[in-house]
mmCIF file of C-alpha atoms in Angstrom:
data_model
loop_
_atom_site.group_PDB
_atom_site.id
_atom_site.type_symbol
_atom_site.label_atom_id
_atom_site.label_comp_id
_atom_site.label_asym_id
_atom_site.label_seq_id
_atom_site.Cartn_x
_atom_site.Cartn_y
_atom_site.Cartn_z
ATOM 1 C CA MET A 1 143.649 137.475 81.518
ATOM 2 C CA LYS A 2 141.772 140.248 83.338
ATOM 3 C CA LYS A 3 138.495 138.436 82.684
ATOM 4 C CA LEU A 4 139.946 135.206 84.077
ATOM 5 C CA VAL A 5 141.181 136.967 87.230
ATOM 6 C CA ILE A 6 137.801 138.634 87.724
ATOM 7 C CA PHE A 7 136.020 135.279 87.266
ATOM 8 C CA LEU A 8 138.319 133.512 89.726
ATOM 9 C CA GLY A 9 137.865 136.349 92.178
ATOM 10 C CA VAL A 10 134.055 136.317 92.156
ATOM 11 C CA SER A 11 133.437 132.584 91.639
ATOM 12 C CA PRO A 12 133.551 131.759 95.388
ATOM 13 C CA PHE A 13 130.838 134.367 95.950
ATOM 14 C CA LEU A 14 128.776 132.898 93.116
ATOM 15 C CA ALA A 15 129.085 129.459 94.725
ATOM 16 C CA VAL A 16 127.903 130.873 98.053
ATOM 17 C CA ALA A 17 124.956 132.533 96.331
ATOM 18 C CA ALA A 18 124.049 129.275 94.563
ATOM 19 C CA ASN A 19 124.260 127.281 97.770
ATOM 20 C CA ALA A 20 122.009 129.827 99.474
ATOM 21 C CA GLN A 21 119.256 128.795 97.050
ATOM 22 C CA SER A 22 119.239 125.156 98.187
ATOM 23 C CA SER A 23 119.202 123.319 101.514
ATOM 24 C CA VAL A 24 119.292 119.816 102.972
ATOM 25 C CA THR A 25 117.807 119.052 106.390
ATOM 26 C CA LEU A 26 118.655 116.088 108.590
ATOM 27 C CA TYR A 27 115.792 115.080 110.898
ATOM 28 C CA GLY A 28 114.479 112.096 112.803
ATOM 29 C CA ILE A 29 112.724 110.428 115.728
ATOM 30 C CA VAL A 30 114.351 108.087 118.220
ATOM 31 C CA THR A 31 111.877 106.097 120.291
ATOM 32 C CA GLY A 32 112.424 103.431 122.899
ATOM 33 C CA ASN A 33 109.647 101.755 124.863
ATOM 34 C CA VAL A 34 108.693 98.704 126.881
ATOM 35 C CA THR A 35 105.483 96.918 125.892
ATOM 36 C CA TYR A 36 103.483 94.474 127.997
ATOM 37 C CA SER A 37 100.861 92.086 126.606
ATOM 38 C CA ASN A 38 98.805 89.741 128.757
ATOM 39 C CA ASN A 39 98.498 86.979 126.139
ATOM 40 C CA VAL A 40 100.433 85.968 122.995
ATOM 41 C CA GLN A 41 100.593 82.835 120.878
ATOM 42 C CA THR A 42 103.620 80.561 120.666
ATOM 43 C CA ALA A 43 102.239 78.275 117.932
ATOM 44 C CA ALA A 44 99.167 77.734 115.779
ATOM 45 C CA THR A 45 97.006 74.635 115.450
ATOM 46 C CA ALA A 46 96.033 72.918 112.225
ATOM 47 C CA ASN A 47 92.590 71.673 113.275
ATOM 48 C CA GLY A 48 90.862 75.041 113.639
ATOM 49 C CA GLY A 49 91.093 75.113 117.415
ATOM 50 C CA ARG A 50 92.623 77.739 119.661
ATOM 51 C CA PRO A 51 96.331 78.429 119.105
ATOM 52 C CA LYS A 52 98.933 77.375 121.641
ATOM 53 C CA GLY A 53 100.612 79.689 124.115
ATOM 54 C CA GLY A 54 98.786 82.274 126.170
ATOM 55 C CA ALA A 55 101.825 83.538 128.050
ATOM 56 C CA GLN A 56 102.313 87.100 129.208
ATOM 57 C CA ILE A 57 105.201 89.001 127.650
ATOM 58 C CA ALA A 58 107.107 92.224 128.324
ATOM 59 C CA GLN A 59 109.512 93.351 125.629
ATOM 60 C CA PHE A 60 111.633 96.321 124.587
ATOM 61 C CA ASP A 61 111.060 97.640 121.089
ATOM 62 C CA SER A 62 111.886 100.671 118.986
ATOM 63 C CA GLY A 63 108.463 102.265 118.936
ATOM 64 C CA THR A 64 106.792 99.495 116.926
ATOM 65 C CA SER A 65 104.219 99.280 119.715
ATOM 66 C CA GLY A 66 104.792 102.796 121.045
ATOM 67 C CA LEU A 67 103.910 106.332 120.093
ATOM 68 C CA ALA A 68 106.019 106.432 116.924
ATOM 69 C CA SER A 69 108.570 104.254 115.170
ATOM 70 C CA SER A 70 112.239 105.335 115.090
ATOM 71 C CA ARG A 71 113.492 106.919 111.874
ATOM 72 C CA TRP A 72 115.973 109.348 110.338
ATOM 73 C CA GLY A 73 115.811 111.167 107.059
ATOM 74 C CA LEU A 74 116.988 113.863 104.686
ATOM 75 C CA LYS A 75 114.802 116.529 103.094
ATOM 76 C CA GLY A 76 116.149 118.737 100.345
ATOM 77 C CA THR A 77 114.970 121.705 98.318
ATOM 78 C CA GLU A 78 116.487 123.831 95.544
ATOM 79 C CA ASP A 79 115.001 127.076 94.277
ATOM 80 C CA LEU A 80 114.837 126.876 90.480
ATOM 81 C CA GLY A 81 113.330 130.341 90.088
ATOM 82 C CA GLY A 82 109.882 131.526 89.111
ATOM 83 C CA GLY A 83 108.335 129.897 92.169
ATOM 84 C CA LEU A 84 109.507 126.415 91.141
ATOM 85 C CA LYS A 85 111.523 124.232 93.526
ATOM 86 C CA ALA A 86 113.151 120.836 93.178
ATOM 87 C CA ILE A 87 112.508 118.694 96.284
ATOM 88 C CA PHE A 88 113.398 115.250 97.610
ATOM 89 C CA GLN A 89 112.995 113.098 100.724
ATOM 90 C CA LEU A 90 114.856 109.991 101.875
ATOM 91 C CA GLU A 91 113.720 108.372 105.138
ATOM 92 C CA ASN A 92 115.012 105.243 106.866
ATOM 93 C CA GLY A 93 113.220 103.295 109.581
ATOM 94 C CA PHE A 94 115.337 101.522 112.177
ATOM 95 C CA SER A 95 115.224 99.696 115.505
ATOM 96 C CA VAL A 96 116.878 101.483 118.412
ATOM 97 C CA ASN A 97 117.212 98.276 120.461
ATOM 98 C CA ASN A 98 119.456 96.456 117.942
ATOM 99 C CA GLY A 99 120.141 98.919 115.119
ATOM 100 C CA ALA A 100 118.363 96.849 112.473
ATOM 101 C CA ILE A 101 116.878 98.504 109.376
ATOM 102 C CA GLY A 102 113.082 98.615 109.312
ATOM 103 C CA GLN A 103 110.593 97.953 106.495
ATOM 104 C CA GLY A 104 112.024 94.512 105.875
ATOM 105 C CA GLY A 105 115.581 95.726 105.371
ATOM 106 C CA THR A 106 114.692 98.438 102.826
ATOM 107 C CA GLU A 107 117.344 101.168 103.276
ATOM 108 C CA PHE A 108 115.007 104.104 102.687
ATOM 109 C CA GLY A 109 111.863 102.121 103.332
ATOM 110 C CA ARG A 110 109.749 104.947 104.714
ATOM 111 C CA HIS A 111 110.308 107.490 101.911
ATOM 112 C CA ALA A 112 112.419 107.684 98.760
ATOM 113 C CA TRP A 113 111.169 110.241 96.263
ATOM 114 C CA VAL A 114 112.112 113.295 94.189
ATOM 115 C CA GLY A 115 109.979 115.920 92.486
ATOM 116 C CA PHE A 116 108.899 119.541 92.103
ATOM 117 C CA ASN A 117 106.887 122.072 94.081
ATOM 118 C CA ALA A 118 105.297 124.948 92.183
ATOM 119 C CA ASN A 119 103.674 126.920 95.012
ATOM 120 C CA ARG A 120 99.988 127.444 94.177
ATOM 121 C CA TYR A 121 100.152 124.791 91.433
ATOM 122 C CA GLY A 122 100.963 122.003 93.897
ATOM 123 C CA THR A 123 103.582 119.275 94.219
ATOM 124 C CA LEU A 124 104.558 116.428 91.877
ATOM 125 C CA THR A 125 106.744 113.586 93.218
ATOM 126 C CA LEU A 126 108.058 110.271 91.901
ATOM 127 C CA GLY A 127 109.334 107.247 93.842
ATOM 128 C CA ARG A 128 108.406 105.269 96.980
ATOM 129 C CA GLN A 129 105.821 107.198 98.994
ATOM 130 C CA GLY A 130 102.500 107.171 100.831
ATOM 131 C CA ASP A 131 99.105 106.939 99.172
ATOM 132 C CA THR A 132 96.455 109.657 99.450
ATOM 133 C CA SER A 133 94.700 108.057 102.443
ATOM 134 C CA VAL A 134 97.910 108.634 104.408
ATOM 135 C CA GLU A 135 98.151 112.227 103.155
ATOM 136 C CA PHE A 136 94.552 113.249 103.827
ATOM 137 C CA VAL A 137 92.769 110.892 106.256
ATOM 138 C CA SER A 138 95.357 109.436 108.632
ATOM 139 C CA ALA A 139 96.241 112.617 110.497
ATOM 140 C CA LEU A 140 92.600 113.159 111.439
ATOM 141 C CA ILE A 141 92.313 109.627 112.862
ATOM 142 C CA TYR A 142 95.519 109.002 114.781
ATOM 143 C CA GLY A 143 96.628 112.521 115.617
ATOM 144 C CA TRP A 144 99.461 113.103 118.048
ATOM 145 C CA TYR A 145 98.977 110.528 120.796
ATOM 146 C CA TRP A 146 97.522 107.307 119.462
ATOM 147 C CA GLY A 147 100.536 105.132 118.885
ATOM 148 C CA ASN A 148 100.850 101.856 117.032
ATOM 149 C CA LEU A 149 98.663 99.874 119.442
ATOM 150 C CA ALA A 150 95.638 101.802 118.180
ATOM 151 C CA ILE A 151 95.784 100.892 114.485
ATOM 152 C CA HIS A 152 92.782 99.278 112.823
ATOM 153 C CA PRO A 153 93.084 95.458 112.875
ATOM 154 C CA ALA A 154 96.120 94.414 110.781
ATOM 155 C CA ASP A 155 96.095 97.990 109.411
ATOM 156 C CA TYR A 156 93.964 96.514 106.609
ATOM 157 C CA ASP A 157 93.119 100.031 105.338
ATOM 158 C CA ASN A 158 96.777 101.211 105.492
ATOM 159 C CA LEU A 159 95.777 104.298 107.474
ATOM 160 C CA ASN A 160 98.777 103.748 109.771
ATOM 161 C CA PHE A 161 101.140 103.889 106.753
ATOM 162 C CA THR A 162 102.328 100.293 107.205
ATOM 163 C CA HIS A 163 102.793 99.864 103.450
ATOM 164 C CA ARG A 164 104.534 102.219 101.018
ATOM 165 C CA ILE A 165 103.828 102.425 97.308
ATOM 166 C CA ASN A 166 106.729 101.758 94.937
ATOM 167 C CA ASN A 167 107.171 103.114 91.382
ATOM 168 C CA SER A 168 104.571 105.801 92.026
ATOM 169 C CA ILE A 169 103.725 109.249 90.672
ATOM 170 C CA LYS A 170 101.852 111.531 93.090
ATOM 171 C CA TYR A 171 100.288 114.978 92.784
ATOM 172 C CA LEU A 172 99.125 117.063 95.753
ATOM 173 C CA SER A 173 97.440 120.422 95.270
ATOM 174 C CA ASP A 174 98.023 123.563 97.256
ATOM 175 C CA SER A 175 95.209 124.728 99.568
ATOM 176 C CA PHE A 176 92.356 126.623 97.885
ATOM 177 C CA ASN A 177 90.188 128.268 100.546
ATOM 178 C CA GLY A 178 90.731 125.247 102.779
ATOM 179 C CA PHE A 179 90.317 122.603 100.050
ATOM 180 C CA ARG A 180 93.122 120.243 98.983
ATOM 181 C CA PHE A 181 93.100 117.269 96.613
ATOM 182 C CA GLY A 182 95.525 114.783 95.153
ATOM 183 C CA GLY A 183 96.108 111.509 93.390
ATOM 184 C CA LEU A 184 98.693 108.742 93.045
ATOM 185 C CA TYR A 185 99.351 106.117 90.392
ATOM 186 C CA SER A 186 101.855 103.255 90.581
ATOM 187 C CA LEU A 187 102.924 101.441 87.447
ATOM 188 C CA GLY A 188 102.717 97.676 87.737
ATOM 189 C CA GLY A 189 105.741 97.078 85.520
ATOM 190 C CA VAL A 190 104.463 93.799 84.061
ATOM 191 C CA ALA A 191 105.191 93.356 80.343
ATOM 192 C CA GLY A 192 102.061 92.802 78.269
ATOM 193 C CA ASN A 193 99.663 93.633 81.128
ATOM 194 C CA VAL A 194 99.451 97.333 81.960
ATOM 195 C CA THR A 195 97.060 96.924 84.896
ATOM 196 C CA GLN A 196 98.784 93.944 86.584
ATOM 197 C CA ASN A 197 100.106 95.046 90.006
ATOM 198 C CA GLN A 198 98.997 98.643 89.416
ATOM 199 C CA PHE A 199 97.920 100.872 92.298
ATOM 200 C CA TRP A 200 95.971 104.115 92.285
ATOM 201 C CA SER A 201 94.489 106.400 94.913
ATOM 202 C CA THR A 202 92.775 109.753 95.167
ATOM 203 C CA GLY A 203 91.843 111.988 98.072
ATOM 204 C CA VAL A 204 90.406 115.329 99.141
ATOM 205 C CA SER A 205 90.260 117.359 102.353
ATOM 206 C CA TYR A 206 88.732 120.548 103.723
ATOM 207 C CA THR A 207 89.784 122.566 106.748
ATOM 208 C CA GLY A 208 87.801 125.579 107.871
ATOM 209 C CA GLY A 209 88.195 127.061 111.314
ATOM 210 C CA SER A 210 87.485 124.369 113.913
ATOM 211 C CA PHE A 211 86.206 121.807 111.396
ATOM 212 C CA ALA A 212 88.182 119.400 109.203
ATOM 213 C CA ILE A 213 87.120 116.508 106.967
ATOM 214 C CA ALA A 214 89.007 114.229 104.562
ATOM 215 C CA ALA A 215 88.245 111.269 102.303
ATOM 216 C CA SER A 216 90.232 108.899 100.108
ATOM 217 C CA ILE A 217 89.931 105.873 97.840
ATOM 218 C CA ILE A 218 92.776 103.425 97.171
ATOM 219 C CA ASN A 219 92.719 100.569 94.659
ATOM 220 C CA ALA A 220 95.367 97.831 94.425
ATOM 221 C CA ARG A 221 95.495 95.158 91.714
ATOM 222 C CA ASN A 222 97.040 91.935 93.025
ATOM 223 C CA PRO A 223 97.388 93.537 96.496
ATOM 224 C CA ASN A 224 99.625 90.709 97.723
ATOM 225 C CA THR A 225 102.321 92.265 95.500
ATOM 226 C CA SER A 226 101.339 95.881 94.806
ATOM 227 C CA LEU A 227 100.448 96.825 98.418
ATOM 228 C CA TYR A 228 101.694 94.177 100.871
ATOM 229 C CA GLY A 229 104.731 93.060 98.868
ATOM 230 C CA THR A 230 106.630 96.339 98.453
ATOM 231 C CA ASN A 231 109.425 95.795 101.021
ATOM 232 C CA ALA A 232 112.847 94.388 100.200
ATOM 233 C CA ASN A 233 112.183 91.036 101.906
ATOM 234 C CA ALA A 234 108.707 90.502 100.444
ATOM 235 C CA SER A 235 108.017 87.119 98.900
ATOM 236 C CA ALA A 236 107.744 86.997 95.126
ATOM 237 C CA THR A 237 105.289 84.083 95.239
ATOM 238 C CA GLY A 238 104.247 83.595 98.890
ATOM 239 C CA ASN A 239 101.632 85.205 101.127
ATOM 240 C CA ASN A 240 102.636 88.747 102.120
ATOM 241 C CA LEU A 241 99.389 89.474 103.999
ATOM 242 C CA GLY A 242 100.132 87.119 106.899
ATOM 243 C CA SER A 243 100.390 83.493 107.943
ATOM 244 C CA ALA A 244 98.301 80.695 109.404
ATOM 245 C CA GLY A 245 101.292 79.785 111.579
ATOM 246 C CA SER A 246 102.491 76.275 112.357
ATOM 247 C CA ALA A 247 103.190 73.874 115.180
ATOM 248 C CA THR A 248 106.217 76.011 116.075
ATOM 249 C CA THR A 249 105.218 79.523 114.949
ATOM 250 C CA PRO A 250 102.231 81.778 115.791
ATOM 251 C CA GLU A 251 99.698 83.196 113.387
ATOM 252 C CA SER A 252 100.444 86.503 111.660
ATOM 253 C CA ASN A 253 97.631 88.906 110.741
ATOM 254 C CA PRO A 254 94.852 86.273 111.007
ATOM 255 C CA ILE A 255 92.378 89.092 110.329
ATOM 256 C CA ILE A 256 93.355 89.269 106.619
ATOM 257 C CA ALA A 257 95.964 86.531 105.961
ATOM 258 C CA GLY A 258 93.411 84.281 104.263
ATOM 259 C CA PHE A 259 92.578 86.872 101.599
ATOM 260 C CA ALA A 260 95.969 86.985 99.835
ATOM 261 C CA SER A 261 94.514 85.488 96.656
ATOM 262 C CA ALA A 262 92.333 88.566 95.948
ATOM 263 C CA HIS A 263 92.432 90.088 92.483
ATOM 264 C CA THR A 264 91.754 93.614 93.797
ATOM 265 C CA GLN A 265 91.645 95.434 97.114
ATOM 266 C CA GLN A 266 89.724 98.706 97.323
ATOM 267 C CA THR A 267 89.458 100.891 100.428
ATOM 268 C CA VAL A 268 87.259 103.922 101.030
ATOM 269 C CA SER A 269 88.032 105.995 104.130
ATOM 270 C CA VAL A 270 86.672 109.213 105.610
ATOM 271 C CA ALA A 271 87.420 111.097 108.823
ATOM 272 C CA SER A 272 86.353 114.340 110.443
ATOM 273 C CA THR A 273 87.423 116.370 113.475
ATOM 274 C CA TYR A 274 86.054 119.337 115.412
ATOM 275 C CA THR A 275 88.247 121.449 117.696
ATOM 276 C CA ALA A 276 86.844 123.219 120.746
ATOM 277 C CA GLY A 277 89.461 124.878 122.924
ATOM 278 C CA GLY A 278 91.956 122.232 123.978
ATOM 279 C CA ALA A 279 89.718 119.343 122.876
ATOM 280 C CA ILE A 280 89.545 117.613 119.484
ATOM 281 C CA PHE A 281 86.551 115.363 118.741
ATOM 282 C CA GLY A 282 86.893 112.905 115.866
ATOM 283 C CA VAL A 283 84.891 110.302 113.938
ATOM 284 C CA ALA A 284 86.098 107.991 111.185
ATOM 285 C CA TYR A 285 84.960 105.211 108.859
ATOM 286 C CA SER A 286 86.851 102.906 106.518
ATOM 287 C CA SER A 287 85.694 100.008 104.364
ATOM 288 C CA THR A 288 87.897 97.562 102.451
ATOM 289 C CA GLN A 289 86.759 95.068 99.817
ATOM 290 C CA PHE A 290 88.897 92.087 98.842
ATOM 291 C CA ARG A 291 87.491 91.294 95.394
ATOM 292 C CA GLY A 292 87.997 88.253 93.203
ATOM 293 C CA LEU A 293 89.198 85.863 95.905
ATOM 294 C CA GLY A 294 90.886 82.835 94.341
ATOM 295 C CA SER A 295 92.379 84.785 91.428
ATOM 296 C CA ASN A 296 95.860 83.920 92.669
ATOM 297 C CA GLY A 297 95.377 80.158 92.869
ATOM 298 C CA PRO A 298 98.545 79.140 94.761
ATOM 299 C CA LEU A 299 97.619 81.533 97.587
ATOM 300 C CA ASN A 300 93.999 80.383 97.829
ATOM 301 C CA THR A 301 94.660 77.921 100.651
ATOM 302 C CA PHE A 302 91.034 77.966 101.821
ATOM 303 C CA ASN A 303 89.414 77.731 98.355
ATOM 304 C CA TYR A 304 87.672 81.097 98.735
ATOM 305 C CA SER A 305 85.759 82.779 95.907
ATOM 306 C CA GLY A 306 83.784 85.964 95.426
ATOM 307 C CA SER A 307 84.459 88.977 97.629
ATOM 308 C CA THR A 308 84.535 89.994 101.266
ATOM 309 C CA THR A 309 84.435 93.324 103.113
ATOM 310 C CA LEU A 310 85.912 94.649 106.360
ATOM 311 C CA SER A 311 84.649 97.935 107.829
ATOM 312 C CA THR A 312 85.613 100.020 110.852
ATOM 313 C CA VAL A 313 83.775 102.874 112.536
ATOM 314 C CA GLY A 314 85.453 104.827 115.309
ATOM 315 C CA ALA A 315 85.247 107.867 117.561
ATOM 316 C CA SER A 316 87.955 109.709 119.473
ATOM 317 C CA LEU A 317 88.640 112.508 121.946
ATOM 318 C CA ARG A 318 91.990 114.295 122.307
ATOM 319 C CA TYR A 319 92.604 116.850 125.021
ATOM 320 C CA GLN A 320 95.484 119.228 125.733
ATOM 321 C CA ALA A 321 95.153 119.316 129.521
ATOM 322 C CA THR A 322 98.164 121.626 130.087
ATOM 323 C CA PRO A 323 100.911 123.015 127.845
ATOM 324 C CA PHE A 324 102.897 119.876 128.732
ATOM 325 C CA LEU A 325 100.249 117.147 129.185
ATOM 326 C CA ARG A 326 97.994 115.695 126.511
ATOM 327 C CA LEU A 327 95.470 112.888 126.810
ATOM 328 C CA GLY A 328 93.332 110.855 124.452
ATOM 329 C CA ALA A 329 90.835 108.023 124.148
ATOM 330 C CA SER A 330 89.149 106.267 121.237
ATOM 331 C CA PHE A 331 86.888 103.346 120.400
ATOM 332 C CA ASP A 332 86.872 101.319 117.158
ATOM 333 C CA TYR A 333 84.430 98.665 115.983
ATOM 334 C CA THR A 334 85.422 96.436 113.056
ATOM 335 C CA GLU A 335 83.361 93.755 111.397
ATOM 336 C CA GLY A 336 83.372 91.691 108.225
ATOM 337 C CA GLY A 337 85.629 89.286 106.451
ATOM 338 C CA SER A 338 82.857 86.714 106.031
ATOM 339 C CA VAL A 339 83.255 84.134 103.253
ATOM 340 C CA GLY A 340 80.505 81.664 102.340
ATOM 341 C CA SER A 341 78.100 80.727 105.112
ATOM 342 C CA LYS A 342 80.392 81.638 108.017
ATOM 343 C CA ASP A 343 79.930 84.900 109.877
ATOM 344 C CA GLY A 344 82.928 87.178 109.665
ATOM 345 C CA ALA A 345 84.932 88.351 112.632
ATOM 346 C CA LYS A 346 84.133 91.330 114.847
ATOM 347 C CA TYR A 347 86.703 93.348 116.769
ATOM 348 C CA GLU A 348 85.977 95.923 119.470
ATOM 349 C CA GLN A 349 88.915 97.979 120.700
ATOM 350 C CA VAL A 350 89.400 100.722 123.297
ATOM 351 C CA ASN A 351 92.559 102.874 123.148
ATOM 352 C CA LEU A 352 94.014 105.253 125.740
ATOM 353 C CA GLY A 353 97.056 107.497 125.536
ATOM 354 C CA ALA A 354 98.935 110.198 127.418
ATOM 355 C CA GLY A 355 102.056 112.218 126.666
ATOM 356 C CA TYR A 356 104.100 114.579 128.830
ATOM 357 C CA SER A 357 106.549 116.953 127.154
ATOM 358 C CA LEU A 358 109.859 117.500 128.938
ATOM 359 C CA SER A 359 110.893 119.915 126.172
ATOM 360 C CA LYS A 360 110.012 120.731 122.576
ATOM 361 C CA ALA A 361 111.999 117.679 121.474
ATOM 362 C CA THR A 362 111.549 115.080 124.251
ATOM 363 C CA GLU A 363 108.339 113.435 125.457
ATOM 364 C CA LEU A 364 107.412 110.667 127.875
ATOM 365 C CA TYR A 365 104.320 108.647 126.949
ATOM 366 C CA VAL A 366 102.125 105.716 127.833
ATOM 367 C CA THR A 367 99.522 104.086 125.577
ATOM 368 C CA GLY A 368 97.187 101.158 126.170
ATOM 369 C CA ALA A 369 94.650 99.077 124.283
ATOM 370 C CA TYR A 370 92.048 96.385 124.965
ATOM 371 C CA GLN A 371 90.536 94.295 122.164
ATOM 372 C CA HIS A 372 87.731 91.735 122.104
ATOM 373 C CA ALA A 373 87.188 89.479 119.071
ATOM 374 C CA SER A 374 84.325 87.196 118.009
ATOM 375 C CA GLY A 375 83.155 85.295 114.936
ATOM 376 C CA THR A 376 85.347 83.582 112.337
ATOM 377 C CA ASP A 377 88.521 85.166 110.978
ATOM 378 C CA SER A 378 90.112 84.972 107.516
ATOM 379 C CA LEU A 379 91.806 81.668 108.396
ATOM 380 C CA GLY A 380 88.421 80.017 108.998
ATOM 381 C CA ARG A 381 89.164 79.757 112.728
ATOM 382 C CA PRO A 382 87.532 81.290 115.817
ATOM 383 C CA ALA A 383 88.726 84.895 115.794
ATOM 384 C CA VAL A 384 91.449 85.814 118.277
ATOM 385 C CA ALA A 385 92.344 89.293 119.484
ATOM 386 C CA ALA A 386 95.304 90.879 117.693
ATOM 387 C CA ILE A 387 96.348 94.376 118.808
ATOM 388 C CA GLY A 388 98.578 96.518 116.600
ATOM 389 C CA TYR A 389 101.725 94.758 115.392
ATOM 390 C CA LEU A 390 101.829 92.410 118.403
ATOM 391 C CA THR A 391 101.701 88.626 118.189
ATOM 392 C CA PRO A 392 98.010 87.619 118.283
ATOM 393 C CA SER A 393 96.377 86.285 121.450
ATOM 394 C CA THR A 394 95.328 82.662 121.982
ATOM 395 C CA THR A 395 91.872 83.844 123.072
ATOM 396 C CA ASP A 396 89.270 86.397 122.055
ATOM 397 C CA LYS A 397 90.787 89.021 124.378
ATOM 398 C CA GLN A 398 94.096 90.872 124.557
ATOM 399 C CA VAL A 399 95.438 93.768 126.629
ATOM 400 C CA ALA A 400 98.608 95.734 125.843
ATOM 401 C CA VAL A 401 100.370 98.674 127.477
ATOM 402 C CA SER A 402 103.375 100.563 126.117
ATOM 403 C CA ALA A 403 105.501 103.188 127.898
ATOM 404 C CA GLY A 404 108.556 104.980 126.623
ATOM 405 C CA VAL A 405 110.379 108.118 125.521
ATOM 406 C CA LYS A 406 110.341 109.881 122.152
ATOM 407 C CA HIS A 407 113.018 112.347 121.064
ATOM 408 C CA LEU A 408 112.899 114.520 117.947
ATOM 409 C CA PHE A 409 115.929 115.934 116.165
#
């Protein structure tokens, strides 16, 4: 009886001690902005001519075209002793203008993973998460001011984290004298074919003083499913890369939509930055190959075969003008996507951005982009400008400006 009384007396303190070893953090970003574009399509044409439309548009969105998309999430950690911790992250994307769930209606579409951190031995996680190009390269390219208007055309290299990887196992090392490395593998889950729909990536980075550099390789088998088809509303048999549009709907991702039948997509990316005072200078390069076009017959609308490559080279300057004001500019040049005798498309884009901090949590911002296109796109049509996630233009030029407020919690 005495032992029972003692146990009951100290058990609340034991519970407090146990709870002190674990924590859960609620966090998020709420962004609202107005975006203006000088030219958007209203419908596509079937004869290879210019699409219909061309109207100006101003619209309110939830950061899709702004500095950052709205989200909320939970991060948790539990100390297991001996330097080992259990960790997890759940993150939901949403629209602040109508409350809709992002990532195609996937509840925790941005992150959903659990794993372990072992201090100097690194981190192992399992679930829905970003590939190594997002972990190592993206931060050096987009930084703190770019916004979603500045992504590479159609985000074909996934450096803006448009697509998450399902069913994945990821390892990230701790930093060793400035060096970090990691890898990810996603199981395809197809009976009798281990490599069908599989995805793997690997990356490395180095940071030393004012200099930083990172590189990554990602490889997706049947990318229409393993990379572009990972959201809840993705088509099981249709084209998840984009659309040629119709007499009543505009094109979607004409830069890559025609390559949905590829057997494999492989992307190599590298970026580097140098910091001098309040300025950060950056350069970047990415190259994506769509290999084995025509492997998925039903999606090979244009009877493509062989392979095609898209590559982007870019340069940027970011500047902290005052403790409250930051500015940035970048230029990207993309070319490729040629199939057969036709020259592929070329895209030249200039990006500008500025942010003014009202507090540690609240910032006003404005971003802008201009893109010029030429050549023939993946749909076999004269290339049209297509900035960020906006509806493509009817011509080879498009201008977009986004202004809004971002609040962290």
